[in-house]
Structures are given as C-alpha cells and as structure tokens.
Amino acid sequence: NAGVTQTPKFRILKIGQSMTLQCAQDMNHNYMYWYRQDPGMGLKLIYYSVGAGITDKGEVPNGYNVSRSTTEDFPLRLELAAPSQTSVYFCASSRGLAGGPTGELFFGEGSRLTVL
Amino acid sequence: EDKVVQSPLSLVVHEGDTVTLNCSYEVTNFRSLLWYKQEKKAPTFLFMLTSSGIEKKSGRLSSILDKKELFSILNITATQTGDSAVYLCAAPSNFGNEKLTFGTGTRLTIIP
C-alpha cells in the first residue's frame, strides 16, 4: 500500500545544475500536484495535472517543468537550479477535484532540496 | 487574491489541555475547507467541511465551519504528545478549480 512515493528524499545541487524529482502513485488517481513548502510558509502549487497528457501551471511555475505520460507518474524537472529553489517539495494526488467530494489530497513524504 | 490565514502561528500547551486553532479565509466561489496534520513529513488529511454549523469529529479532534463569518476552528481536547504537529488549513480557490490555497499553519507543541 505505497500511496504516493517521491524520490529522492534529499538532494544538494549546485547553482545551474538540473535534476528531476520523481513522483509515482498507485491509487489510480487522475489529479496530481507538485507543491513547494518554504519555512514558515504555506504550500504553494507549482504545477498540476488532471490526467495523463494534461498539465498546467500553478502559482509558482517559473524554473520548473513537468510531464505526465502515464496516470501513475508525474516527474518535476528543475532547470538551472537557483538558491531560491531551496525548499521541500511535495507531490500529491487526488481522485477528484481538489476540495471536492473525493478531492482529499494524498501527499508523498517530501523531497528536501538545497541549492548552493 | 485568495487568502487563508491561520492563527496562532504557534502554540505550546501541556498534555491534557484543550486547544482551539483558527482558520479564516477569503476565497472566490467557496466550496470547502480542509484541515491537514503535518508531523515530520507528509501532511495527512483530517477533515473536509462544506456546510456551516456541521461539526466534524474524529476522536478528540473536531472542527466546525462558519460560512457567514468565513472561518473554521479545529479543536483538540485532552491533548497528547502525539498531537504535536503543524496543522494546516486549505481551501480550493477559483484558480482553475484545482488549486488548494494553504494557510501557513499553526505549529502545536504539547509538553508532557
């Protein structure tokens, strides 16, 4: 019963490097999300997807890209890492529309990224 | 811009005390308000509230929504050290209907 799995859990990047955060869910959920959480701040939506092949920007998409080739996977790519991208990243999924009757979000355990 | 504001930002109480956490919101086309508990890692779902005056309960936790005054409270009675966590509230915004706007959270610490 894995739920939402994120890898890696921790990563240190140098400025200008690129990397991909992996996210997989085994609940057959249509909706998937990437959030970032900075200290003392709420979760901010980076990108989301309503199904395979469909993605859209959230509040803070700059410096990131996503793809959704399958229902299960929703990787987040950081291009040209900057110190401002130091954060904890959470992937989440839901069966239905966020906040709707089946819109409970299930979160992964987070990926802590530091850019130096 | 949609807003969700939580208070207090942090709270320290002794085991056995009762606490009340507050969440106010300004969200276009309000549909629901959600509470999450975040211990060291992933936020976990507690409640979803859609109707005023209906109290949701789960053991020692309960929550109620006031759609007229635009706020919700989360009560925890007979607190235990395992209740120590950050409690987040969130509401879906009108941004594409898929975005949850989160508050900054209340950090609750229970002292044994």
PDB file of C-alpha atoms in Angstrom:
ATOM      1  CA  ASN A   1       0.000   0.000   0.000  1.00  0.00           C
ATOM      2  CA  ALA A   2       2.577   2.576  -1.162  1.00  0.00           C
ATOM      3  CA  GLY A   3       0.336   5.590  -1.896  1.00  0.00           C
ATOM      4  CA  VAL A   4       2.464   8.467  -3.222  1.00  0.00           C
ATOM      5  CA  THR A   5       6.186   7.802  -3.496  1.00  0.00           C
ATOM      6  CA  GLN A   6       8.760  10.536  -4.034  1.00  0.00           C
ATOM      7  CA  THR A   7      12.456  10.226  -4.758  1.00  0.00           C
ATOM      8  CA  PRO A   8      14.990  11.378  -3.800  1.00  0.00           C
ATOM      9  CA  LYS A   9      14.272  12.358  -0.188  1.00  0.00           C
ATOM     10  CA  PHE A  10      17.261  14.690  -0.023  1.00  0.00           C
ATOM     11  CA  ARG A  11      19.445  16.342  -2.643  1.00  0.00           C
ATOM     12  CA  ILE A  12      22.060  19.061  -2.742  1.00  0.00           C
ATOM     13  CA  LEU A  13      22.542  20.835  -6.057  1.00  0.00           C
ATOM     14  CA  LYS A  14      24.987  23.418  -7.259  1.00  0.00           C
ATOM     15  CA  ILE A  15      23.694  26.585  -8.895  1.00  0.00           C
ATOM     16  CA  GLY A  16      22.983  25.940 -12.559  1.00  0.00           C
ATOM     17  CA  GLN A  17      22.596  22.158 -12.257  1.00  0.00           C
ATOM     18  CA  SER A  18      19.417  20.404 -13.311  1.00  0.00           C
ATOM     19  CA  MET A  19      17.592  17.478 -11.772  1.00  0.00           C
ATOM     20  CA  THR A  20      14.297  15.606 -11.769  1.00  0.00           C
ATOM     21  CA  LEU A  21      12.185  14.820  -8.732  1.00  0.00           C
ATOM     22  CA  GLN A  22      10.260  11.621  -9.269  1.00  0.00           C
ATOM     23  CA  CYS A  23       6.690  11.036  -8.107  1.00  0.00           C
ATOM     24  CA  ALA A  24       4.589   7.925  -8.504  1.00  0.00           C
ATOM     25  CA  GLN A  25       1.165   6.996  -7.146  1.00  0.00           C
ATOM     26  CA  ASP A  26      -0.506   3.599  -7.163  1.00  0.00           C
ATOM     27  CA  MET A  27      -4.066   4.694  -6.361  1.00  0.00           C
ATOM     28  CA  ASN A  28      -5.143   5.307  -9.968  1.00  0.00           C
ATOM     29  CA  HIS A  29      -5.790   8.967  -9.172  1.00  0.00           C
ATOM     30  CA  ASN A  30      -6.480  11.351 -12.018  1.00  0.00           C
ATOM     31  CA  TYR A  31      -5.197  14.502 -10.330  1.00  0.00           C
ATOM     32  CA  MET A  32      -1.590  15.045  -9.372  1.00  0.00           C
ATOM     33  CA  TYR A  33       0.166  18.099  -7.949  1.00  0.00           C
ATOM     34  CA  TRP A  34       3.565  19.466  -7.074  1.00  0.00           C
ATOM     35  CA  TYR A  35       3.822  21.833  -4.123  1.00  0.00           C
ATOM     36  CA  ARG A  36       6.771  23.528  -2.510  1.00  0.00           C
ATOM     37  CA  GLN A  37       6.922  24.442   1.152  1.00  0.00           C
ATOM     38  CA  ASP A  38       9.309  27.107   2.372  1.00  0.00           C
ATOM     39  CA  PRO A  39       9.982  27.593   6.117  1.00  0.00           C
ATOM     40  CA  GLY A  40       7.093  29.379   7.812  1.00  0.00           C
ATOM     41  CA  MET A  41       5.090  29.466   4.614  1.00  0.00           C
ATOM     42  CA  GLY A  42       2.116  27.552   3.345  1.00  0.00           C
ATOM     43  CA  LEU A  43       2.308  25.093   0.493  1.00  0.00           C
ATOM     44  CA  LYS A  44       2.497  26.747  -2.913  1.00  0.00           C
ATOM     45  CA  LEU A  45       1.320  24.958  -6.055  1.00  0.00           C
ATOM     46  CA  ILE A  46       3.959  24.643  -8.760  1.00  0.00           C
ATOM     47  CA  TYR A  47       2.227  22.513 -11.397  1.00  0.00           C
ATOM     48  CA  TYR A  48      -0.708  20.178 -11.542  1.00  0.00           C
ATOM     49  CA  SER A  49      -2.176  17.577 -13.868  1.00  0.00           C
ATOM     50  CA  VAL A  50      -5.755  16.445 -14.352  1.00  0.00           C
ATOM     51  CA  GLY A  51      -4.824  13.311 -16.254  1.00  0.00           C
ATOM     52  CA  ALA A  52      -2.212  11.701 -18.465  1.00  0.00           C
ATOM     53  CA  GLY A  53      -1.016  14.107 -21.135  1.00  0.00           C
ATOM     54  CA  ILE A  54      -2.507  17.195 -19.446  1.00  0.00           C
ATOM     55  CA  THR A  55      -0.529  19.575 -17.254  1.00  0.00           C
ATOM     56  CA  ASP A  56      -0.926  23.181 -16.214  1.00  0.00           C
ATOM     57  CA  LYS A  57       0.872  25.849 -14.240  1.00  0.00           C
ATOM     58  CA  GLY A  58       0.153  26.645 -10.637  1.00  0.00           C
ATOM     59  CA  GLU A  59       1.139  29.712  -8.642  1.00  0.00           C
ATOM     60  CA  VAL A  60       4.933  29.404  -8.849  1.00  0.00           C
ATOM     61  CA  PRO A  61       5.898  27.533 -12.048  1.00  0.00           C
ATOM     62  CA  ASN A  62       8.987  29.513 -13.068  1.00  0.00           C
ATOM     63  CA  GLY A  63      12.131  27.411 -13.194  1.00  0.00           C
ATOM     64  CA  TYR A  64      10.243  24.102 -13.304  1.00  0.00           C
ATOM     65  CA  ASN A  65       8.778  21.748 -15.870  1.00  0.00           C
ATOM     66  CA  VAL A  66       6.562  18.687 -15.620  1.00  0.00           C
ATOM     67  CA  SER A  67       5.255  15.895 -17.790  1.00  0.00           C
ATOM     68  CA  ARG A  68       2.521  13.311 -17.305  1.00  0.00           C
ATOM     69  CA  SER A  69       2.938  10.470 -19.744  1.00  0.00           C
ATOM     70  CA  THR A  70       1.142   7.921 -17.530  1.00  0.00           C
ATOM     71  CA  THR A  71      -1.527   8.079 -14.827  1.00  0.00           C
ATOM     72  CA  GLU A  72       0.988   6.895 -12.245  1.00  0.00           C
ATOM     73  CA  ASP A  73       3.979   9.194 -12.781  1.00  0.00           C
ATOM     74  CA  PHE A  74       4.388  12.954 -12.509  1.00  0.00           C
ATOM     75  CA  PRO A  75       8.074  13.995 -12.510  1.00  0.00           C
ATOM     76  CA  LEU A  76       9.136  17.571 -11.740  1.00  0.00           C
ATOM     77  CA  ARG A  77      12.216  18.904 -13.512  1.00  0.00           C
ATOM     78  CA  LEU A  78      14.306  21.756 -12.203  1.00  0.00           C
ATOM     79  CA  GLU A  79      16.293  23.502 -14.888  1.00  0.00           C
ATOM     80  CA  LEU A  80      19.261  25.704 -13.971  1.00  0.00           C
ATOM     81  CA  ALA A  81      18.842  25.403 -10.218  1.00  0.00           C
ATOM     82  CA  ALA A  82      18.915  28.631  -8.198  1.00  0.00           C
ATOM     83  CA  PRO A  83      19.193  29.206  -4.417  1.00  0.00           C
ATOM     84  CA  SER A  84      15.571  30.417  -4.459  1.00  0.00           C
ATOM     85  CA  GLN A  85      14.551  26.845  -5.287  1.00  0.00           C
ATOM     86  CA  THR A  86      15.851  25.579  -1.957  1.00  0.00           C
ATOM     87  CA  SER A  87      12.700  24.146  -0.429  1.00  0.00           C
ATOM     88  CA  VAL A  88      10.819  20.998   0.490  1.00  0.00           C
ATOM     89  CA  TYR A  89       8.853  19.643  -2.438  1.00  0.00           C
ATOM     90  CA  PHE A  90       5.691  17.607  -2.014  1.00  0.00           C
ATOM     91  CA  CYS A  91       3.935  15.583  -4.644  1.00  0.00           C
ATOM     92  CA  ALA A  92       0.256  14.846  -4.051  1.00  0.00           C
ATOM     93  CA  SER A  93      -2.605  13.115  -5.789  1.00  0.00           C
ATOM     94  CA  SER A  94      -6.372  13.047  -5.506  1.00  0.00           C
ATOM     95  CA  ARG A  95      -9.134  11.016  -7.070  1.00  0.00           C
ATOM     96  CA  GLY A  96     -11.306  14.038  -7.770  1.00  0.00           C
ATOM     97  CA  LEU A  97     -11.152  17.786  -7.941  1.00  0.00           C
ATOM     98  CA  ALA A  98      -9.230  19.332  -5.022  1.00  0.00           C
ATOM     99  CA  GLY A  99     -11.668  20.141  -2.280  1.00  0.00           C
ATOM    100  CA  GLY A 100     -14.472  18.273  -3.970  1.00  0.00           C
ATOM    101  CA  PRO A 101     -16.226  15.230  -2.503  1.00  0.00           C
ATOM    102  CA  THR A 102     -13.342  12.948  -3.493  1.00  0.00           C
ATOM    103  CA  GLY A 103     -10.756  15.713  -3.524  1.00  0.00           C
ATOM    104  CA  GLU A 104      -8.792  14.718  -0.467  1.00  0.00           C
ATOM    105  CA  LEU A 105      -5.119  15.112  -1.320  1.00  0.00           C
ATOM    106  CA  PHE A 106      -2.697  12.319  -0.520  1.00  0.00           C
ATOM    107  CA  PHE A 107       0.855  13.561  -0.103  1.00  0.00           C
ATOM    108  CA  GLY A 108       4.237  11.959  -0.588  1.00  0.00           C
ATOM    109  CA  GLU A 109       6.817  12.284   2.169  1.00  0.00           C
ATOM    110  CA  GLY A 110       8.606  15.178   0.555  1.00  0.00           C
ATOM    111  CA  SER A 111      11.947  15.862  -1.084  1.00  0.00           C
ATOM    112  CA  ARG A 112      14.281  18.314   0.616  1.00  0.00           C
ATOM    113  CA  LEU A 113      16.312  20.190  -1.971  1.00  0.00           C
ATOM    114  CA  THR A 114      19.186  22.541  -1.197  1.00  0.00           C
ATOM    115  CA  VAL A 115      20.798  24.666  -3.904  1.00  0.00           C
ATOM    116  CA  LEU A 116      24.241  26.044  -3.046  1.00  0.00           C
TER     117      LEU A 116
ATOM    118  CA  GLU B   1      -6.243  37.027  -4.459  1.00  0.00           C
ATOM    119  CA  ASP B   2      -7.486  34.109  -2.414  1.00  0.00           C
ATOM    120  CA  LYS B   3      -6.260  34.026   1.186  1.00  0.00           C
ATOM    121  CA  VAL B   4      -6.244  31.543   4.010  1.00  0.00           C
ATOM    122  CA  VAL B   5      -4.958  32.865   7.333  1.00  0.00           C
ATOM    123  CA  GLN B   6      -4.287  30.745  10.382  1.00  0.00           C
ATOM    124  CA  SER B   7      -3.796  31.748  13.979  1.00  0.00           C
ATOM    125  CA  PRO B   8      -1.973  31.454  16.199  1.00  0.00           C
ATOM    126  CA  LEU B   9       1.251  30.751  14.311  1.00  0.00           C
ATOM    127  CA  SER B  10       2.464  28.613  17.181  1.00  0.00           C
ATOM    128  CA  LEU B  11       1.058  27.291  20.402  1.00  0.00           C
ATOM    129  CA  VAL B  12       2.673  25.467  23.334  1.00  0.00           C
ATOM    130  CA  VAL B  13       0.425  23.733  25.862  1.00  0.00           C
ATOM    131  CA  HIS B  14       0.661  20.995  28.449  1.00  0.00           C
ATOM    132  CA  GLU B  15      -0.590  17.500  27.881  1.00  0.00           C
ATOM    133  CA  GLY B  16      -4.272  17.262  28.747  1.00  0.00           C
ATOM    134  CA  ASP B  17      -5.085  20.840  27.779  1.00  0.00           C
ATOM    135  CA  THR B  18      -7.706  21.712  25.160  1.00  0.00           C
ATOM    136  CA  VAL B  19      -6.654  23.837  22.192  1.00  0.00           C
ATOM    137  CA  THR B  20      -8.501  25.771  19.515  1.00  0.00           C
ATOM    138  CA  LEU B  21      -6.846  26.535  16.192  1.00  0.00           C
ATOM    139  CA  ASN B  22      -8.291  29.171  13.896  1.00  0.00           C
ATOM    140  CA  CYS B  23      -8.541  29.471  10.142  1.00  0.00           C
ATOM    141  CA  SER B  24     -10.115  32.385   8.273  1.00  0.00           C
ATOM    142  CA  TYR B  25     -10.471  32.506   4.537  1.00  0.00           C
ATOM    143  CA  GLU B  26     -11.281  34.767   1.620  1.00  0.00           C
ATOM    144  CA  VAL B  27     -11.820  32.515  -1.358  1.00  0.00           C
ATOM    145  CA  THR B  28     -13.766  33.157  -4.528  1.00  0.00           C
ATOM    146  CA  ASN B  29     -16.624  30.698  -5.057  1.00  0.00           C
ATOM    147  CA  PHE B  30     -16.013  28.897  -1.792  1.00  0.00           C
ATOM    148  CA  ARG B  31     -16.657  25.149  -1.960  1.00  0.00           C
ATOM    149  CA  SER B  32     -14.973  23.564   1.029  1.00  0.00           C
ATOM    150  CA  LEU B  33     -12.329  23.921   3.699  1.00  0.00           C
ATOM    151  CA  LEU B  34      -9.840  21.206   4.536  1.00  0.00           C
ATOM    152  CA  TRP B  35      -7.698  20.527   7.592  1.00  0.00           C
ATOM    153  CA  TYR B  36      -4.414  18.614   7.451  1.00  0.00           C
ATOM    154  CA  LYS B  37      -1.965  17.491  10.120  1.00  0.00           C
ATOM    155  CA  GLN B  38       1.725  17.641   9.245  1.00  0.00           C
ATOM    156  CA  GLU B  39       4.129  15.865  11.513  1.00  0.00           C
ATOM    157  CA  LYS B  40       7.671  15.488  10.303  1.00  0.00           C
ATOM    158  CA  LYS B  41       6.840  14.598   6.746  1.00  0.00           C
ATOM    159  CA  ALA B  42       3.717  14.476   4.618  1.00  0.00           C
ATOM    160  CA  PRO B  43       0.509  16.324   5.511  1.00  0.00           C
ATOM    161  CA  THR B  44      -2.273  13.889   6.311  1.00  0.00           C
ATOM    162  CA  PHE B  45      -5.941  14.646   5.813  1.00  0.00           C
ATOM    163  CA  LEU B  46      -8.146  15.319   8.843  1.00  0.00           C
ATOM    164  CA  PHE B  47     -11.442  16.903   7.767  1.00  0.00           C
ATOM    165  CA  MET B  48     -13.277  18.417   4.848  1.00  0.00           C
ATOM    166  CA  LEU B  49     -16.044  20.887   5.741  1.00  0.00           C
ATOM    167  CA  THR B  50     -18.605  22.173   3.308  1.00  0.00           C
ATOM    168  CA  SER B  51     -21.598  23.251   5.395  1.00  0.00           C
ATOM    169  CA  SER B  52     -21.878  25.788   8.179  1.00  0.00           C
ATOM    170  CA  GLY B  53     -22.632  24.597  11.645  1.00  0.00           C
ATOM    171  CA  ILE B  54     -21.961  20.937  10.959  1.00  0.00           C
ATOM    172  CA  GLU B  55     -19.311  19.703  13.341  1.00  0.00           C
ATOM    173  CA  LYS B  56     -17.000  17.014  12.124  1.00  0.00           C
ATOM    174  CA  LYS B  57     -15.492  14.755  14.777  1.00  0.00           C
ATOM    175  CA  SER B  58     -12.751  12.195  14.894  1.00  0.00           C
ATOM    176  CA  GLY B  59     -11.905  11.072  18.386  1.00  0.00           C
ATOM    177  CA  ARG B  60     -10.539  14.051  20.310  1.00  0.00           C
ATOM    178  CA  LEU B  61     -10.457  16.273  17.230  1.00  0.00           C
ATOM    179  CA  SER B  62     -13.414  18.250  15.993  1.00  0.00           C
ATOM    180  CA  SER B  63     -13.913  21.040  13.505  1.00  0.00           C
ATOM    181  CA  ILE B  64     -16.671  23.408  12.546  1.00  0.00           C
ATOM    182  CA  LEU B  65     -17.200  25.870   9.715  1.00  0.00           C
ATOM    183  CA  ASP B  66     -18.891  29.264   9.760  1.00  0.00           C
ATOM    184  CA  LYS B  67     -19.581  30.289   6.161  1.00  0.00           C
ATOM    185  CA  LYS B  68     -21.139  33.592   7.198  1.00  0.00           C
ATOM    186  CA  GLU B  69     -18.100  34.767   9.139  1.00  0.00           C
ATOM    187  CA  LEU B  70     -15.665  32.921   6.826  1.00  0.00           C
ATOM    188  CA  PHE B  71     -13.759  30.907   9.375  1.00  0.00           C
ATOM    189  CA  SER B  72     -13.234  27.453  10.737  1.00  0.00           C
ATOM    190  CA  ILE B  73     -11.879  26.175  14.028  1.00  0.00           C
ATOM    191  CA  LEU B  74     -10.147  22.945  14.891  1.00  0.00           C
ATOM    192  CA  ASN B  75     -10.497  21.782  18.482  1.00  0.00           C
ATOM    193  CA  ILE B  76      -8.329  19.183  20.139  1.00  0.00           C
ATOM    194  CA  THR B  77      -9.368  18.039  23.600  1.00  0.00           C
ATOM    195  CA  ALA B  78      -7.244  16.176  26.162  1.00  0.00           C
ATOM    196  CA  THR B  79      -4.127  16.811  24.087  1.00  0.00           C
ATOM    197  CA  GLN B  80      -1.376  14.202  23.901  1.00  0.00           C
ATOM    198  CA  THR B  81       2.268  14.495  22.861  1.00  0.00           C
ATOM    199  CA  GLY B  82       1.348  12.757  19.606  1.00  0.00           C
ATOM    200  CA  ASP B  83      -0.776  15.765  18.716  1.00  0.00           C
ATOM    201  CA  SER B  84       2.388  17.856  18.327  1.00  0.00           C
ATOM    202  CA  ALA B  85       2.442  18.855  14.663  1.00  0.00           C
ATOM    203  CA  VAL B  86       1.789  21.668  12.234  1.00  0.00           C
ATOM    204  CA  TYR B  87      -1.906  21.949  11.444  1.00  0.00           C
ATOM    205  CA  LEU B  88      -2.729  23.301   8.006  1.00  0.00           C
ATOM    206  CA  CYS B  89      -5.996  24.511   6.640  1.00  0.00           C
ATOM    207  CA  ALA B  90      -6.692  24.926   2.951  1.00  0.00           C
ATOM    208  CA  ALA B  91      -9.470  25.909   0.607  1.00  0.00           C
ATOM    209  CA  PRO B  92      -9.843  25.274  -3.127  1.00  0.00           C
ATOM    210  CA  SER B  93      -9.572  28.537  -4.991  1.00  0.00           C
ATOM    211  CA  ASN B  94     -11.030  29.657  -8.240  1.00  0.00           C
ATOM    212  CA  PHE B  95      -7.690  29.199  -9.955  1.00  0.00           C
ATOM    213  CA  GLY B  96      -8.596  26.529 -12.478  1.00  0.00           C
ATOM    214  CA  ASN B  97     -10.607  24.789  -9.748  1.00  0.00           C
ATOM    215  CA  GLU B  98      -7.665  22.517  -8.980  1.00  0.00           C
ATOM    216  CA  LYS B  99      -5.651  24.691  -6.643  1.00  0.00           C
ATOM    217  CA  LEU B 100      -5.749  24.452  -2.890  1.00  0.00           C
ATOM    218  CA  THR B 101      -4.724  27.666  -1.152  1.00  0.00           C
ATOM    219  CA  PHE B 102      -2.986  26.735   2.084  1.00  0.00           C
ATOM    220  CA  GLY B 103      -2.543  28.751   5.237  1.00  0.00           C
ATOM    221  CA  THR B 104       0.908  28.980   6.798  1.00  0.00           C
ATOM    222  CA  GLY B 105      -0.087  26.559   9.525  1.00  0.00           C
ATOM    223  CA  THR B 106      -0.205  26.522  13.307  1.00  0.00           C
ATOM    224  CA  ARG B 107       2.699  24.748  14.997  1.00  0.00           C
ATOM    225  CA  LEU B 108       1.309  22.966  18.055  1.00  0.00           C
ATOM    226  CA  THR B 109       3.704  21.678  20.710  1.00  0.00           C
ATOM    227  CA  ILE B 110       2.435  19.525  23.562  1.00  0.00           C
ATOM    228  CA  ILE B 111       4.635  19.430  26.654  1.00  0.00           C
ATOM    229  CA  PRO B 112       4.413  16.182  28.662  1.00  0.00           C
TER     230      PRO B 112
END
